[in-house]
CSV table of C-alpha atoms in Angstrom, one decimal:
chain,number,residue,atom,x,y,z
I,4,GLN,CA,80.7,95.5,83.8
I,5,VAL,CA,77.2,95.5,82.3
I,6,GLN,CA,74.0,96.6,83.9
I,7,LEU,CA,70.5,96.3,82.6
I,8,VAL,CA,68.2,98.6,84.6
I,9,GLU,CA,64.4,98.2,84.2
I,10,SER,CA,61.9,100.8,85.1
I,11,GLY,CA,58.2,101.6,84.6
I,12,GLY,CA,56.5,98.8,86.5
I,13,GLY,CA,53.7,99.3,89.0
I,14,LEU,CA,50.0,98.8,89.8
I,15,VAL,CA,47.5,99.3,87.0
I,16,GLN,CA,43.8,98.5,86.6
I,17,PRO,CA,42.6,95.9,84.1
I,18,GLY,CA,42.4,97.5,80.6
I,19,GLY,CA,45.1,99.9,81.5
I,20,SER,CA,48.6,100.5,80.0
I,21,LEU,CA,52.2,100.6,81.2
I,22,ARG,CA,55.5,101.2,79.5
I,23,LEU,CA,58.6,99.5,80.7
I,24,SER,CA,62.1,100.6,79.9
I,25,CYS,CA,65.4,98.7,80.0
I,26,ALA,CA,68.6,100.7,79.8
I,27,ALA,CA,71.9,98.9,79.2
I,28,SER,CA,75.2,100.4,80.4
I,29,GLY,CA,78.8,99.4,80.9
I,30,ASN,CA,81.6,98.2,78.7
I,31,ILE,CA,79.4,97.2,75.8
I,32,GLY,CA,80.7,96.6,72.3
I,33,SER,CA,77.4,95.7,70.6
I,34,ILE,CA,73.9,94.6,71.5
I,35,ASN,CA,72.2,91.9,69.5
I,36,ALA,CA,68.7,90.9,70.4
I,37,MET,CA,66.9,92.4,73.4
I,38,ALA,CA,63.9,90.8,75.0
I,39,TRP,CA,61.4,90.9,77.8
I,40,TYR,CA,60.5,87.9,79.9
I,41,ARG,CA,58.1,87.6,82.8
I,42,GLN,CA,57.6,85.2,85.7
I,43,ALA,CA,54.5,84.9,87.7
I,44,PRO,CA,54.4,83.2,91.1
I,45,GLY,CA,54.6,79.4,90.8
I,46,LYS,CA,55.2,79.6,87.0
I,47,GLU,CA,58.2,79.4,84.8
I,48,ARG,CA,59.8,82.4,83.2
I,49,GLU,CA,58.4,83.0,79.7
I,50,LEU,CA,59.3,85.1,76.8
I,51,VAL,CA,57.0,88.1,76.3
I,52,ALA,CA,58.7,90.0,73.4
I,53,ARG,CA,61.9,90.0,71.5
I,54,ILE,CA,63.5,92.4,69.1
I,55,THR,CA,66.6,91.9,67.0
I,56,SER,CA,69.3,94.5,66.3
I,57,GLY,CA,67.6,95.1,62.9
I,58,GLY,CA,64.2,95.7,64.5
I,59,SER,CA,62.5,92.3,63.8
I,60,THR,CA,60.1,91.4,66.5
I,61,ASN,CA,58.2,88.4,67.8
I,62,TYR,CA,55.6,87.8,70.5
I,63,PRO,CA,53.7,84.8,71.9
I,64,SER,CA,50.0,84.7,71.1
I,65,SER,CA,49.1,85.6,74.7
I,66,VAL,CA,50.4,89.2,74.2
I,67,LYS,CA,50.4,89.7,70.5
I,68,ASP,CA,48.4,92.8,69.5
I,69,ARG,CA,48.5,94.1,73.1
I,70,PHE,CA,52.3,94.5,73.7
I,71,THR,CA,54.8,96.2,71.5
I,72,ILE,CA,58.6,96.0,71.9
I,73,SER,CA,60.9,98.7,70.5
I,74,ARG,CA,64.5,99.9,71.0
I,75,ASP,CA,66.6,102.9,70.7
I,76,ASN,CA,70.1,101.7,69.7
I,77,ALA,CA,71.8,105.0,70.4
I,78,LYS,CA,70.5,105.0,73.9
I,79,LYS,CA,71.0,101.2,74.4
I,80,THR,CA,67.5,101.0,75.6
I,81,ALA,CA,64.5,98.7,75.0
I,82,TYR,CA,60.9,99.5,75.7
I,83,LEU,CA,57.8,97.4,76.2
I,84,GLN,CA,54.5,99.1,75.7
I,85,MET,CA,51.7,97.1,77.3
I,86,ASN,CA,48.1,97.9,76.5
I,87,SER,CA,44.8,96.3,77.5
I,88,LEU,CA,46.5,94.7,80.5
I,89,GLU,CA,44.8,91.7,82.2
I,90,PRO,CA,45.2,90.3,85.6
I,91,GLU,CA,47.0,87.3,84.0
I,92,ASP,CA,49.7,89.7,83.0
I,93,THR,CA,50.7,90.2,86.6
I,94,ALA,CA,54.3,89.1,87.0
I,95,VAL,CA,57.9,90.2,87.5
I,96,TYR,CA,59.1,91.4,84.1
I,97,TYR,CA,62.8,90.9,83.3
I,98,CYS,CA,64.9,92.5,80.6
I,99,ASN,CA,67.3,90.4,78.7
I,100,ALA,CA,70.0,91.4,76.3
I,101,ASN,CA,72.4,89.3,74.2
I,102,LEU,CA,75.4,91.5,73.9
I,103,ARG,CA,79.2,91.5,73.3
I,104,LEU,CA,81.5,93.3,75.6
I,105,GLN,CA,84.0,95.7,74.2
I,106,TYR,CA,87.1,93.7,73.0
I,107,ALA,CA,85.2,90.4,73.5
I,108,ILE,CA,84.8,87.8,70.8
I,109,ARG,CA,81.6,86.1,72.0
I,110,SER,CA,78.2,87.4,73.0
I,111,SER,CA,76.4,86.5,76.2
I,112,ASP,CA,73.1,86.9,77.8
I,113,TYR,CA,72.6,89.5,80.5
I,114,TRP,CA,69.5,90.0,82.8
I,115,GLY,CA,68.0,92.9,84.6
I,116,GLN,CA,66.9,92.7,88.2
I,117,GLY,CA,63.2,92.7,87.3
I,118,THR,CA,60.3,95.0,87.8
I,119,GLN,CA,56.9,94.1,89.2
I,120,VAL,CA,53.8,94.6,87.2
I,121,THR,CA,50.5,94.1,89.0
I,122,VAL,CA,47.2,94.3,87.2
I,123,SER,CA,44.3,94.5,89.6
I,124,SER,CA,41.2,96.5,90.4
């Protein structure tokens, strides 16, 4: 019923930039917070950036001042602008949305399939 489709991943050199997109589609009533997580091999999934429906954002210290999350509510799309990328940013990046289906009472979390970001020279 709901799909989150990520795009924009790829290979980039250290110091470079990438912009990820996450488009939500399906039988959606409303979208609350949207977020990006990442998971590197052998590590747990971690929050990278989060944005509320009102536009408030939060980031961990590891990416603050380098990454920027934004959203276009009309397009049901979230973006992650990543600058000054480092090899340590290499991971699969996942989109997350807390949303309510049309005619539903409660909200639930949904995940995209992930997109690979590799930072290497």
